[in-house]
N, CA, C and O atoms as a DFTB+ gen file, in Angstrom:
756 C
 N C O
     1  1      -8.105      12.363       5.041
     2  2      -7.145      11.398       5.506
     3  2      -7.219      11.356       7.028
     4  3      -7.317      12.395       7.681
     5  1      -7.172      10.167       7.580
     6  2      -7.114      10.014       9.022
     7  2      -5.774       9.397       9.356
     8  3      -5.247       8.595       8.584
     9  1      -5.220       9.761      10.491
    10  2      -4.004       9.097      10.915
    11  2      -3.985       9.002      12.429
    12  3      -4.567       9.827      13.134
    13  1      -3.311       7.988      12.902
    14  2      -3.138       7.794      14.329
    15  2      -1.678       7.485      14.565
    16  3      -0.961       7.127      13.632
    17  1      -1.238       7.614      15.771
    18  2       0.159       7.333      16.086
    19  2       0.249       6.410      17.292
    20  3       0.625       6.852      18.378
    21  1      -0.094       5.119      17.121
    22  2       0.039       4.196      18.230
    23  2       1.508       3.948      18.556
    24  3       2.392       4.369      17.811
    25  1       1.757       3.293      19.624
    26  2       3.127       3.032      20.041
    27  2       3.761       1.950      19.199
    28  3       3.087       1.282      18.415
    29  1       5.068       1.780      19.365
    30  2       5.781       0.740      18.643
    31  2       5.226      -0.630      19.002
    32  3       5.235      -1.530      18.163
    33  1       4.750      -0.809      20.209
    34  2       4.165      -2.081      20.623
    35  2       2.966      -2.432      19.724
    36  3       2.764      -3.598      19.387
    37  1       2.188      -1.437      19.345
    38  2       1.050      -1.693      18.459
    39  2       1.527      -2.264      17.127
    40  3       0.888      -3.159      16.576
    41  1       2.640      -1.757      16.606
    42  2       3.188      -2.263      15.353
    43  2       3.574      -3.729      15.516
    44  3       3.259      -4.555      14.659
    45  1       4.253      -4.054      16.610
    46  2       4.674      -5.431      16.849
    47  2       3.473      -6.357      16.952
    48  3       3.504      -7.463      16.412
    49  1       2.425      -5.934      17.627
    50  2       1.236      -6.759      17.773
    51  2       0.613      -7.029      16.412
    52  3       0.245      -8.166      16.118
    53  1       0.487      -5.999      15.574
    54  2      -0.078      -6.171      14.243
    55  2       0.772      -7.135      13.425
    56  3       0.237      -8.014      12.749
    57  1       2.072      -6.979      13.483
    58  2       2.982      -7.820      12.718
    59  2       2.872      -9.281      13.152
    60  3       2.860     -10.177      12.308
    61  1       2.791      -9.528      14.455
    62  2       2.719     -10.893      14.952
    63  2       1.385     -11.549      14.615
    64  3       1.343     -12.757      14.381
    65  1       0.312     -10.796      14.586
    66  2      -0.999     -11.374      14.303
    67  2      -1.207     -11.647      12.827
    68  3      -2.020     -12.502      12.476
    69  1      -0.509     -10.958      11.965
    70  2      -0.718     -11.069      10.523
    71  2      -0.710     -12.507      10.020
    72  3      -1.614     -12.868       9.267
    73  1       0.259     -13.357      10.390
    74  2       0.245     -14.724       9.852
    75  2      -0.936     -15.561      10.325
    76  3      -1.190     -16.620       9.752
    77  1      -1.657     -15.132      11.332
    78  2      -2.764     -15.916      11.847
    79  2      -4.115     -15.446      11.304
    80  3      -5.157     -15.833      11.835
    81  1      -4.114     -14.623      10.260
    82  2      -5.364     -14.145       9.684
    83  2      -6.084     -15.282       8.981
    84  3      -5.460     -16.285       8.635
    85  1      -7.396     -15.145       8.763
    86  2      -8.142     -16.217       8.094
    87  2      -7.641     -16.464       6.673
    88  3      -6.877     -15.668       6.126
    89  1      -8.074     -17.560       6.092
    90  2      -7.561     -17.964       4.780
    91  2      -7.877     -16.963       3.671
    92  3      -7.262     -17.024       2.607
    93  1      -8.806     -16.056       3.888
    94  2      -9.099     -15.052       2.867
    95  2      -8.052     -13.945       2.856
    96  3      -8.137     -13.004       2.066
    97  1      -7.073     -14.065       3.732
    98  2      -6.033     -13.049       3.824
    99  2      -4.804     -13.462       3.040
   100  3      -4.458     -14.642       2.977
   101  1      -4.152     -12.483       2.447
   102  2      -2.874     -12.713       1.808
   103  2      -1.872     -11.881       2.570
   104  3      -1.968     -10.654       2.603
   105  1      -0.920     -12.538       3.177
   106  2       0.048     -11.868       4.022
   107  2       1.438     -12.046       3.445
   108  3       1.772     -13.111       2.926
   109  1       2.234     -11.021       3.535
   110  2       3.617     -11.144       3.115
   111  2       4.495     -10.606       4.230
   112  3       4.017      -9.962       5.164
   113  1       5.763     -10.875       4.119
   114  2       6.702     -10.376       5.100
   115  2       6.696      -8.855       5.046
   116  3       6.660      -8.267       3.965
   117  1       6.731      -8.229       6.196
   118  2       6.764      -6.783       6.230
   119  2       8.172      -6.293       5.931
   120  3       9.141      -7.040       6.066
   121  1       8.279      -5.034       5.523
   122  2       9.579      -4.454       5.210
   123  2      10.492      -4.563       6.428
   124  3      10.053      -4.377       7.563
   125  1      11.754      -4.862       6.182
   126  2      12.680      -5.084       7.290
   127  2      13.832      -4.086       7.340
   128  3      14.684      -4.176       8.223
   129  1      13.871      -3.152       6.421
   130  2      14.929      -2.149       6.404
   131  2      14.309      -0.771       6.207
   132  3      13.222      -0.643       5.645
   133  1      15.002       0.248       6.671
   134  2      14.508       1.617       6.551
   135  2      15.040       2.264       5.278
   136  3      16.097       1.891       4.771
   137  1      14.287       3.242       4.769
   138  2      14.679       3.962       3.566
   139  2      14.089       5.376       3.624
   140  3      13.180       5.651       4.407
   141  1      14.619       6.254       2.791
   142  2      14.088       7.624       2.733
   143  2      12.978       7.764       1.687
   144  3      12.250       8.756       1.690
   145  1      12.843       6.775       0.789
   146  2      11.800       6.790      -0.233
   147  2      11.161       5.416      -0.309
   148  3      11.848       4.395      -0.280
   149  1       9.826       5.400      -0.406
   150  2       9.081       4.149      -0.494
   151  2       8.034       4.244      -1.597
   152  3       7.451       5.303      -1.827
   153  1       7.806       3.126      -2.273
   154  2       6.805       3.037      -3.327
   155  2       5.802       1.939      -2.979
   156  3       6.180       0.840      -2.575
   157  1       4.525       2.253      -3.143
   158  2       3.443       1.278      -2.985
   159  2       2.670       1.294      -4.295
   160  3       1.824       2.165      -4.496
   161  1       2.943       0.337      -5.200
   162  2       2.367       0.406      -6.541
   163  2       0.901       0.023      -6.651
   164  3       0.320       0.176      -7.725
   165  1       0.278      -0.469      -5.587
   166  2      -1.136      -0.820      -5.734
   167  2      -1.928      -0.494      -4.488
   168  3      -1.420      -0.531      -3.367
   169  1      -3.184      -0.175      -4.720
   170  2      -4.124       0.118      -3.645
   171  2      -5.452       0.495      -4.267
   172  3      -5.532       0.765      -5.465
   173  1      -6.492       0.513      -3.451
   174  2      -7.820       0.868      -3.941
   175  2      -8.565       1.636      -2.860
   176  3      -8.445       1.344      -1.670
   177  1      -9.332       2.618      -3.297
   178  2     -10.206       3.354      -2.378
   179  2     -11.653       3.277      -2.851
   180  3     -12.472       4.131      -2.512
   181  1     -11.961       2.244      -3.639
   182  2     -13.335       2.048      -4.088
   183  2     -14.255       1.727      -2.906
   184  3     -13.781       1.429      -1.809
   185  1     -15.560       1.788      -3.133
   186  2     -16.530       1.424      -2.104
   187  2     -16.222       0.013      -1.615
   188  3     -16.022      -0.898      -2.418
   189  1     -16.186      -0.163      -0.307
   190  2     -15.900      -1.462       0.284
   191  2     -14.422      -1.734       0.494
   192  3     -14.048      -2.787       1.012
   193  1     -13.574      -0.785       0.092
   194  2     -12.123      -0.961       0.227
   195  2     -11.562       0.078       1.189
   196  3     -11.985       1.235       1.188
   197  1     -10.612      -0.346       2.003
   198  2      -9.900       0.569       2.894
   199  2      -8.403       0.347       2.674
   200  3      -7.910      -0.777       2.773
   201  1      -7.696       1.425       2.377
   202  2      -6.252       1.386       2.163
   203  2      -5.581       2.099       3.326
   204  3      -5.886       3.256       3.616
   205  1      -4.663       1.400       3.991
   206  2      -3.937       1.993       5.109
   207  2      -2.439       1.913       4.852
   208  3      -1.930       0.891       4.391
   209  1      -1.742       3.000       5.156
   210  2      -0.290       3.062       5.058
   211  2       0.267       3.028       6.474
   212  3      -0.163       3.799       7.332
   213  1       1.221       2.141       6.720
   214  2       1.860       2.020       8.030
   215  2       3.240       2.643       7.924
   216  3       4.120       2.105       7.251
   217  1       3.430       3.775       8.586
   218  2       4.676       4.531       8.524
   219  2       5.376       4.381       9.873
   220  3       4.958       4.984      10.862
   221  1       6.430       3.586       9.913
   222  2       7.108       3.226      11.151
   223  2       8.464       3.910      11.232
   224  3       9.298       3.766      10.337
   225  1       8.678       4.656      12.311
   226  2       9.961       5.307      12.566
   227  2      10.613       4.603      13.758
   228  3      10.268       4.901      14.901
   229  1      11.539       3.684      13.522
   230  2      12.171       2.951      14.622
   231  2      13.331       3.707      15.261
   232  3      13.960       3.200      16.190
   233  1      13.616       4.894      14.784
   234  2      14.816       5.620      15.211
   235  2      14.527       6.621      16.337
   236  3      13.371       6.975      16.572
   237  1      15.586       7.081      17.037
   238  2      15.397       7.978      18.188
   239  2      15.066       9.424      17.826
   240  3      14.779      10.227      18.713
   241  1      15.100       9.769      16.541
   242  2      14.794      11.139      16.124
   243  2      13.485      11.176      15.342
   244  3      13.208      10.267      14.559
   245  1      12.673      12.221      15.546
   246  2      11.437      12.347      14.770
   247  2      11.765      12.662      13.314
   248  3      12.865      13.114      12.997
   249  1      10.810      12.421      12.449
   250  2      10.963      12.755      11.036
   251  2       9.619      13.223      10.506
   252  3       8.622      13.217      11.229
   253  1       9.594      13.621       9.264
   254  2       8.329      13.954       8.609
   255  2       8.391      13.452       7.179
   256  3       9.469      13.270       6.612
   257  1       7.209      13.229       6.601
   258  2       7.137      12.646       5.265
   259  2       6.166      13.420       4.388
   260  3       5.285      14.132       4.871
   261  1       6.352      13.261       3.090
   262  2       5.407      13.740       2.090
   263  2       4.847      12.503       1.391
   264  3       5.602      11.634       0.956
   265  1       3.526      12.431       1.286
   266  2       2.872      11.307       0.614
   267  2       2.195      11.841      -0.635
   268  3       1.408      12.786      -0.576
   269  1       2.512      11.222      -1.771
   270  2       1.890      11.604      -3.038
   271  2       1.289      10.359      -3.668
   272  3       1.865       9.273      -3.600
   273  1       0.126      10.529      -4.283
   274  2      -0.566       9.407      -4.919
   275  2      -0.556       9.579      -6.427
   276  3      -0.691      10.689      -6.943
   277  1      -0.395       8.465      -7.124
   278  2      -0.525       8.440      -8.580
   279  2      -1.856       7.762      -8.886
   280  3      -2.135       6.674      -8.383
   281  1      -2.669       8.403      -9.704
   282  2      -3.967       7.855     -10.083
   283  2      -4.104       7.937     -11.598
   284  3      -3.260       8.524     -12.275
   285  1      -5.163       7.351     -12.121
   286  2      -5.393       7.416     -13.562
   287  2      -5.702       8.835     -14.022
   288  3      -5.662       9.115     -15.221
   289  1      -6.007       9.729     -13.099
   290  2      -6.295      11.125     -13.441
   291  2      -5.132      12.055     -13.113
   292  3      -5.278      13.275     -13.181
   293  1      -3.980      11.490     -12.760
   294  2      -2.808      12.299     -12.447
   295  2      -2.438      12.238     -10.981
   296  3      -3.104      11.575     -10.186
   297  1      -1.357      12.946     -10.626
   298  2      -0.869      12.907      -9.247
   299  2      -1.758      13.707      -8.290
   300  3      -2.379      14.701      -8.668
   301  1      -1.798      13.241      -7.044
   302  2      -2.517      13.927      -5.972
   303  2      -1.562      14.016      -4.785
   304  3      -0.988      13.009      -4.369
   305  1      -1.392      15.212      -4.243
   306  2      -0.544      15.418      -3.066
   307  2      -1.380      16.127      -1.995
   308  3      -1.359      17.354      -1.907
   309  1      -2.115      15.360      -1.183
   310  2      -2.993      15.977      -0.180
   311  2      -2.206      16.835       0.817
   312  3      -1.165      16.417       1.326
   313  1      -2.713      18.023       1.083
   314  2      -2.058      18.930       2.023
   315  2      -1.871      18.275       3.389
   316  3      -0.849      18.490       4.041
   317  1      -2.846      17.477       3.828
   318  2      -2.773      16.823       5.141
   319  2      -1.632      15.811       5.227
   320  3      -1.208      15.444       6.323
   321  1      -1.132      15.355       4.067
   322  2      -0.051      14.372       4.059
   323  2       1.259      14.961       3.545
   324  3       2.155      14.230       3.124
   325  1       1.361      16.269       3.583
   326  2       2.591      16.960       3.226
   327  2       3.230      17.451       4.518
   328  3       2.640      18.248       5.247
   329  1       4.440      16.970       4.796
   330  2       5.101      17.310       6.052
   331  2       4.486      16.585       7.250
   332  3       4.533      17.091       8.371
   333  1       3.917      15.413       7.019
   334  2       3.279      14.637       8.082
   335  2       4.328      14.178       9.086
   336  3       5.293      13.510       8.714
   337  1       4.146      14.529      10.346
   338  2       5.120      14.201      11.392
   339  2       5.035      12.729      11.789
   340  3       3.948      12.173      11.953
   341  1       6.205      12.114      11.938
   342  2       6.312      10.747      12.451
   343  2       7.221      10.832      13.680
   344  3       8.437      10.958      13.539
   345  1       6.643      10.763      14.879
   346  2       7.465      10.871      16.089
   347  2       8.522       9.762      16.168
   348  3       8.407       8.735      15.499
   349  1       9.533       9.979      16.979
   350  2      10.580       8.983      17.186
   351  2       9.980       7.698      17.751
   352  3       9.066       7.729      18.575
   353  1      10.513       6.576      17.293
   354  2      10.111       5.251      17.783
   355  2       8.596       5.068      17.837
   356  3       8.042       4.672      18.862
   357  1       7.945       5.359      16.727
   358  2       6.482       5.243      16.698
   359  2       5.998       4.793      15.326
   360  3       6.736       4.787      14.341
   361  1       4.746       4.423      15.309
   362  2       4.062       4.019      14.090
   363  2       2.937       5.002      13.840
   364  3       2.175       5.334      14.748
   365  1       2.836       5.462      12.617
   366  2       1.722       6.327      12.233
   367  2       0.931       5.589      11.164
   368  3       1.485       5.210      10.132
   369  1      -0.342       5.386      11.401
   370  2      -1.203       4.697      10.451
   371  2      -2.048       5.744       9.735
   372  3      -2.769       6.517      10.366
   373  1      -1.949       5.757       8.412
   374  2      -2.711       6.708       7.603
   375  2      -3.772       5.920       6.838
   376  3      -3.447       5.041       6.040
   377  1      -5.022       6.235       7.084
   378  2      -6.113       5.642       6.324
   379  2      -6.390       6.556       5.137
   380  3      -6.757       7.719       5.306
   381  1      -6.213       6.021       3.943
   382  2      -6.373       6.822       2.736
   383  2      -7.859       6.891       2.411
   384  3      -8.498       5.881       2.114
   385  1      -8.382       8.088       2.472
   386  2      -9.793       8.322       2.172
   387  2      -9.868       9.249       0.982
   388  3      -9.240      10.308       0.967
   389  1     -10.616       8.863       0.009
   390  2     -10.707       9.650      -1.200
   391  2     -12.168       9.715      -1.627
   392  3     -12.733       8.698      -2.028
   393  1     -12.785      10.877      -1.550
   394  2     -14.194      10.960      -1.877
   395  2     -14.535      10.558      -3.307
   396  3     -15.656      10.118      -3.564
   397  1     -13.604      10.696      -4.241
   398  2     -13.917      10.329      -5.619
   399  2     -13.713       8.839      -5.879
   400  3     -14.005       8.370      -6.979
   401  1     -13.235       8.108      -4.929
   402  2     -13.062       6.655      -5.015
   403  2     -12.319       6.242      -6.277
   404  3     -12.758       6.530      -7.391
   405  1     -11.220       5.584      -6.098
   406  2     -10.397       5.186      -7.235
   407  2     -10.088       3.687      -7.174
   408  3      -9.782       3.137      -6.116
   409  1     -10.178       3.050      -8.338
   410  2      -9.905       1.618      -8.411
   411  2      -8.423       1.343      -8.226
   412  3      -8.040       0.331      -7.639
   413  1      -7.600       2.240      -8.724
   414  2      -6.157       2.034      -8.643
   415  2      -5.483       3.281      -8.104
   416  3      -5.608       4.372      -8.661
   417  1      -4.765       3.094      -7.005
   418  2      -4.030       4.182      -6.369
   419  2      -2.639       3.666      -6.034
   420  3      -2.502       2.622      -5.396
   421  1      -1.612       4.382      -6.453
   422  2      -0.235       4.060      -6.083
   423  2       0.269       5.199      -5.201
   424  3      -0.185       6.335      -5.341
   425  1       1.189       4.913      -4.309
   426  2       1.692       5.943      -3.397
   427  2       3.211       5.984      -3.409
   428  3       3.879       4.960      -3.548
   429  1       3.738       7.193      -3.259
   430  2       5.167       7.402      -3.050
   431  2       5.303       8.159      -1.747
   432  3       4.676       9.203      -1.567
   433  1       6.118       7.646      -0.832
   434  2       6.339       8.278       0.463
   435  2       7.804       8.670       0.525
   436  3       8.683       7.827       0.350
   437  1       8.072       9.948       0.774
   438  2       9.430      10.467       0.831
   439  2       9.639      11.184       2.159
   440  3       8.834      12.031       2.545
   441  1      10.722      10.842       2.858
   442  2      11.007      11.520       4.119
   443  2      11.685      12.852       3.835
   444  3      12.395      13.005       2.841
   445  1      11.458      13.803       4.713
   446  2      12.148      15.088       4.600
   447  2      13.511      15.000       5.273
   448  3      14.465      15.650       4.844
   449  1      13.600      14.200       6.319
   450  2      14.860      13.887       6.992
   451  2      14.780      12.444       7.464
   452  3      13.690      11.941       7.738
   453  1      15.898      11.789       7.561
   454  2      15.933      10.446       8.116
   455  2      15.313       9.397       7.216
   456  3      15.111       9.604       6.019
   457  1      15.014       8.247       7.843
   458  2      14.462       7.100       7.124
   459  2      13.315       6.514       7.946
   460  3      13.239       6.717       9.158
   461  1      12.423       5.784       7.269
   462  2      11.319       5.094       7.932
   463  2      11.135       3.727       7.276
   464  3      11.846       3.383       6.332
   465  1      10.182       2.956       7.779
   466  2       9.791       1.672       7.203
   467  2       8.320       1.793       6.825
   468  3       7.523       2.303       7.613
   469  1       7.948       1.334       5.632
   470  2       6.576       1.497       5.148
   471  2       5.980       0.148       4.735
   472  3       6.618      -0.648       4.046
   473  1       4.761      -0.081       5.169
   474  2       3.988      -1.244       4.763
   475  2       2.586      -0.785       4.409
   476  3       2.181       0.331       4.733
   477  1       1.846      -1.669       3.734
   478  2       0.492      -1.356       3.277
   479  2      -0.457      -2.442       3.755
   480  3      -0.118      -3.625       3.756
   481  1      -1.649      -2.024       4.160
   482  2      -2.714      -2.960       4.486
   483  2      -3.937      -2.552       3.675
   484  3      -4.425      -1.428       3.791
   485  1      -4.423      -3.475       2.856
   486  2      -5.599      -3.228       2.019
   487  2      -6.679      -4.205       2.457
   488  3      -6.455      -5.415       2.482
   489  1      -7.853      -3.678       2.804
   490  2      -8.954      -4.556       3.181
   491  2     -10.135      -4.321       2.247
   492  3     -10.350      -3.215       1.751
   493  1     -10.895      -5.395       2.021
   494  2     -12.112      -5.348       1.220
   495  2     -13.198      -6.022       2.034
   496  3     -13.029      -7.165       2.459
   497  1     -14.326      -5.328       2.264
   498  2     -15.372      -5.888       3.123
   499  2     -16.489      -6.603       2.353
   500  3     -17.448      -7.077       2.961
   501  1     -16.375      -6.684       1.034
   502  2     -17.376      -7.391       0.242
   503  2     -18.575      -6.547      -0.153
   504  3     -19.471      -7.039      -0.839
   505  1     -18.613      -5.279       0.267
   506  2     -19.763      -4.429      -0.058
   507  2     -19.566      -3.622      -1.345
   508  3     -20.440      -2.850      -1.738
   509  1     -18.415      -3.804      -1.998
   510  2     -18.141      -3.061      -3.228
   511  2     -18.834      -3.667      -4.433
   512  3     -19.684      -4.548      -4.307
   513  1     -18.459      -3.183      -5.590
   514  2     -19.052      -3.656      -6.837
   515  2     -18.410      -4.966      -7.288
   516  3     -17.250      -5.229      -6.969
   517  1     -19.154      -5.787      -8.026
   518  2     -18.561      -6.996      -8.600
   519  2     -17.418      -6.601      -9.538
   520  3     -17.390      -5.488     -10.063
   521  1     -16.482      -7.525      -9.740
   522  2     -15.330      -7.274     -10.601
   523  2     -15.514      -8.073     -11.884
   524  3     -15.750      -9.281     -11.846
   525  1     -15.406      -7.394     -13.013
   526  2     -15.556      -8.040     -14.307
   527  2     -14.202      -8.087     -14.992
   528  3     -13.477      -7.093     -15.028
   529  1     -13.872      -9.239     -15.530
   530  2     -12.623      -9.395     -16.262
   531  2     -12.683      -8.688     -17.600
   532  3     -13.651      -7.990     -17.902
   533  1     -11.649      -8.872     -18.396
   534  2     -11.593      -8.257     -19.718
   535  2     -11.539      -9.340     -20.777
   536  3     -11.168     -10.477     -20.485
   537  1     -11.900      -9.006     -21.984
   538  2     -11.820      -9.948     -23.095
   539  2     -13.159     -10.585     -23.410
   540  3     -14.149     -10.340     -22.721
   541  1     -13.189     -11.409     -24.459
   542  2     -14.451     -11.985     -24.926
   543  2     -15.070     -12.994     -23.950
   544  3     -16.291     -13.143     -23.929
   545  1     -14.273     -13.678     -23.156
   546  2     -14.792     -14.672     -22.214
   547  2     -14.739     -14.168     -20.778
   548  3     -14.609     -14.962     -19.845
   549  1     -14.837     -12.862     -20.596
   550  2     -14.723     -12.275     -19.259
   551  2     -15.822     -12.785     -18.340
   552  3     -16.974     -12.935     -18.748
   553  1     -15.451     -13.046     -17.106
   554  2     -16.431     -13.454     -16.105
   555  2     -16.533     -12.378     -15.039
   556  3     -15.598     -11.608     -14.817
   557  1     -17.684     -12.339     -14.386
   558  2     -17.883     -11.389     -13.301
   559  2     -17.762     -12.148     -11.992
   560  3     -18.370     -13.204     -11.820
   561  1     -16.978     -11.609     -11.072
   562  2     -16.825     -12.226      -9.764
   563  2     -17.449     -11.316      -8.717
   564  3     -17.668     -10.129      -8.958
   565  1     -17.726     -11.877      -7.574
   566  2     -18.306     -11.094      -6.483
   567  2     -17.361      -9.967      -6.090
   568  3     -16.186      -9.966      -6.457
   569  1     -17.888      -9.018      -5.343
   570  2     -17.069      -7.923      -4.831
   571  2     -15.949      -8.513      -3.979
   572  3     -16.162      -9.501      -3.276
   573  1     -14.761      -7.917      -4.034
   574  2     -13.642      -8.437      -3.255
   575  2     -13.948      -8.464      -1.757
   576  3     -14.614      -7.576      -1.226
   577  1     -13.449      -9.497      -1.097
   578  2     -13.571      -9.638       0.353
   579  2     -12.262     -10.246       0.847
   580  3     -11.829     -11.288       0.356
   581  1     -11.640      -9.593       1.815
   582  2     -10.402     -10.129       2.374
   583  2      -9.428      -9.032       2.734
   584  3      -9.782      -7.855       2.803
   585  1      -8.204      -9.438       2.961
   586  2      -7.175      -8.518       3.434
   587  2      -5.844      -8.881       2.780
   588  3      -5.531     -10.054       2.582
   589  1      -5.076      -7.855       2.453
   590  2      -3.760      -8.053       1.852
   591  2      -2.793      -7.128       2.570
   592  3      -3.051      -5.932       2.711
   593  1      -1.686      -7.683       3.020
   594  2      -0.627      -6.843       3.579
   595  2       0.597      -7.013       2.703
   596  3       0.881      -8.109       2.221
   597  1       1.319      -5.925       2.498
   598  2       2.525      -6.014       1.685
   599  2       3.497      -4.921       2.084
   600  3       3.094      -3.839       2.509
   601  1       4.782      -5.215       1.943
   602  2       5.782      -4.194       2.262
   603  2       5.862      -3.170       1.146
   604  3       5.538      -3.460      -0.006
   605  1       6.295      -1.978       1.497
   606  2       6.598      -0.994       0.474
   607  2       7.874      -1.404      -0.240
   608  3       8.615      -2.261       0.240
   609  1       8.125      -0.799      -1.372
   610  2       9.355      -1.045      -2.124
   611  2      10.264       0.151      -1.915
   612  3       9.853       1.292      -2.129
   613  1      11.493      -0.102      -1.501
   614  2      12.410       0.984      -1.175
   615  2      13.191       1.494      -2.372
   616  3      13.985       2.426      -2.244
   617  1      12.975       0.900      -3.524
   618  2      13.698       1.340      -4.708
   619  2      12.878       1.081      -5.964
   620  3      12.086       0.140      -6.024
   621  1      13.074       1.911      -6.940
   622  2      12.518       1.649      -8.263
   623  2      13.583       0.854      -9.018
   624  3      14.764       0.948      -8.686
   625  1      13.194       0.082     -10.011
   626  2      14.160      -0.721     -10.747
   627  2      13.729      -0.851     -12.206
   628  3      12.538      -0.786     -12.509
   629  1      14.694      -1.034     -13.112
   630  2      14.343      -1.179     -14.523
   631  2      13.787      -2.554     -14.868
   632  3      13.195      -2.721     -15.934
   633  1      13.961      -3.553     -13.987
   634  2      13.449      -4.898     -14.252
   635  2      13.003      -5.542     -12.942
   636  3      13.659      -5.403     -11.909
   637  1      11.884      -6.244     -13.004
   638  2      11.371      -6.989     -11.855
   639  2      11.031      -8.386     -12.322
   640  3      10.599      -8.582     -13.457
   641  1      11.227      -9.360     -11.443
   642  2      10.909     -10.747     -11.761
   643  2       9.951     -11.277     -10.719
   644  3      10.179     -11.106      -9.521
   645  1       8.882     -11.918     -11.158
   646  2       7.873     -12.493     -10.282
   647  2       7.839     -13.994     -10.538
   648  3       7.144     -14.451     -11.445
   649  1       8.587     -14.771      -9.746
   650  2       8.693     -16.199     -10.030
   651  2       7.450     -17.005      -9.697
   652  3       7.338     -18.157     -10.117
   653  1       6.517     -16.430      -8.955
   654  2       5.355     -17.197      -8.533
   655  2       4.123     -16.304      -8.544
   656  3       4.154     -15.182      -8.038
   657  1       3.045     -16.804      -9.119
   658  2       1.782     -16.082      -9.142
   659  2       0.700     -17.064      -8.733
   660  3       0.687     -18.201      -9.204
   661  1      -0.190     -16.649      -7.880
   662  2      -1.284     -17.506      -7.443
   663  2      -2.492     -17.252      -8.341
   664  3      -2.997     -16.132      -8.420
   665  1      -2.937     -18.288      -9.002
   666  2      -4.100     -18.188      -9.881
   667  2      -5.199     -19.061      -9.290
   668  3      -4.999     -20.251      -9.043
   669  1      -6.357     -18.459      -9.069
   670  2      -7.481     -19.149      -8.461
   671  2      -8.598     -19.275      -9.492
   672  3      -8.911     -18.312     -10.192
   673  1      -9.197     -20.456      -9.584
   674  2     -10.296     -20.666     -10.523
   675  2     -11.388     -19.631     -10.275
   676  3     -11.854     -19.485      -9.145
   677  1     -11.798     -18.920     -11.307
   678  2     -12.839     -17.913     -11.186
   679  2     -12.315     -16.571     -10.703
   680  3     -13.063     -15.595     -10.664
   681  1     -11.056     -16.509     -10.340
   682  2     -10.474     -15.253      -9.864
   683  2      -9.694     -14.580     -10.973
   684  3      -9.717     -15.024     -12.121
   685  1      -9.013     -13.522     -10.629
   686  2      -8.168     -12.876     -11.612
   687  2      -6.891     -12.424     -10.934
   688  3      -6.870     -12.169      -9.730
   689  1      -5.841     -12.328     -11.705
   690  2      -4.543     -11.898     -11.199
   691  2      -4.180     -10.613     -11.910
   692  3      -4.300     -10.509     -13.131
   693  1      -3.735      -9.632     -11.139
   694  2      -3.342      -8.352     -11.712
   695  2      -1.898      -8.047     -11.372
   696  3      -1.392      -8.487     -10.340
   697  1      -1.242      -7.305     -12.222
   698  2       0.106      -6.832     -12.003
   699  2       0.024      -5.310     -11.925
   700  3      -0.380      -4.661     -12.889
   701  1       0.403      -4.744     -10.793
   702  2       0.359      -3.290     -10.620
   703  2       1.744      -2.724     -10.868
   704  3       2.730      -3.193     -10.299
   705  1       1.812      -1.717     -11.717
   706  2       3.081      -1.080     -12.060
   707  2       3.011       0.399     -11.715
   708  3       1.985       1.048     -11.919
   709  1       4.113       0.924     -11.190
   710  2       4.214       2.348     -10.872
   711  2       5.487       2.882     -11.500
   712  3       6.574       2.353     -11.265
   713  1       5.355       3.917     -12.289
   714  2       6.507       4.610     -12.851
   715  2       6.658       5.911     -12.078
   716  3       5.934       6.870     -12.350
   717  1       7.594       5.969     -11.106
   718  2       7.710       7.164     -10.274
   719  2       8.408       8.340     -10.951
   720  3       8.464       9.431     -10.383
   721  1       8.941       8.136     -12.155
   722  2       9.635       9.233     -12.826
   723  2       8.664      10.016     -13.708
   724  3       7.516       9.616     -13.902
   725  1       9.140      11.117     -14.225
   726  2       8.324      11.920     -15.141
   727  2       8.533      11.474     -16.596
   728  3       7.847      11.946     -17.503
   729  1       9.488      10.561     -16.803
   730  2       9.773      10.026     -18.129
   731  2       8.797       8.922     -18.484
   732  3       8.388       8.149     -17.617
   733  1       8.423       8.843     -19.742
   734  2       7.564       7.755     -20.223
   735  2       8.363       6.448     -20.182
   736  3       9.549       6.434     -20.513
   737  1       7.722       5.361     -19.780
   738  2       8.392       4.070     -19.693
   739  2       7.786       3.091     -20.691
   740  3       6.564       3.007     -20.818
   741  1       8.624       2.363     -21.387
   742  2       8.198       1.282     -22.284
   743  2       8.322      -0.010     -21.495
   744  3       9.350      -0.258     -20.864
   745  1       7.275      -0.840     -21.527
   746  2       7.264      -2.060     -20.727
   747  2       7.114      -3.300     -21.573
   748  3       6.495      -3.274     -22.637
   749  1       7.686      -4.384     -21.091
   750  2       7.495      -5.698     -21.711
   751  2       7.106      -6.641     -20.595
   752  3       7.849      -6.818     -19.630
   753  1       5.922      -7.255     -20.730
   754  2       5.441      -8.190     -19.710
   755  2       5.371      -9.571     -20.305
   756  3       4.990     -10.520     -19.620
């Protein structure tokens, strides 16, 4: 795992530039409130993919966080991301590096004290493997290329509603779900 701690100004610059990204980018509003727990239900560390976590502490006191990942092979809690310090009024960017490369990675970030703001930046450089759909009429698409930014979720909930989904001819749409509890969950989609 790599991390840097640029100043708060760096966070503002990134936030302001986000809406001006090329059309291959999908941008959403960044998180606007602080919380002690954050969930990021989707991410990838496959070849050609870079997953970055933006951990912003806007408050005058330093804090520290524990980052745990949920994968198809079980939970991972890297030692380097346990008790990770977030200085006061700063942004810490964590680049998630995983030598075993995973198609699906979810993250839970929990503060030890205080609250922070969490966002995710996922980039794909087009050098990864082609993506194949499922089912009898599955099509293969080129390796992903582009950028997606999304806010973390500050709460888990028993129901979520997605009123709008973008469907592109030849593309595919996925729904990423994270169950942060140890209890089995029954789902209806």
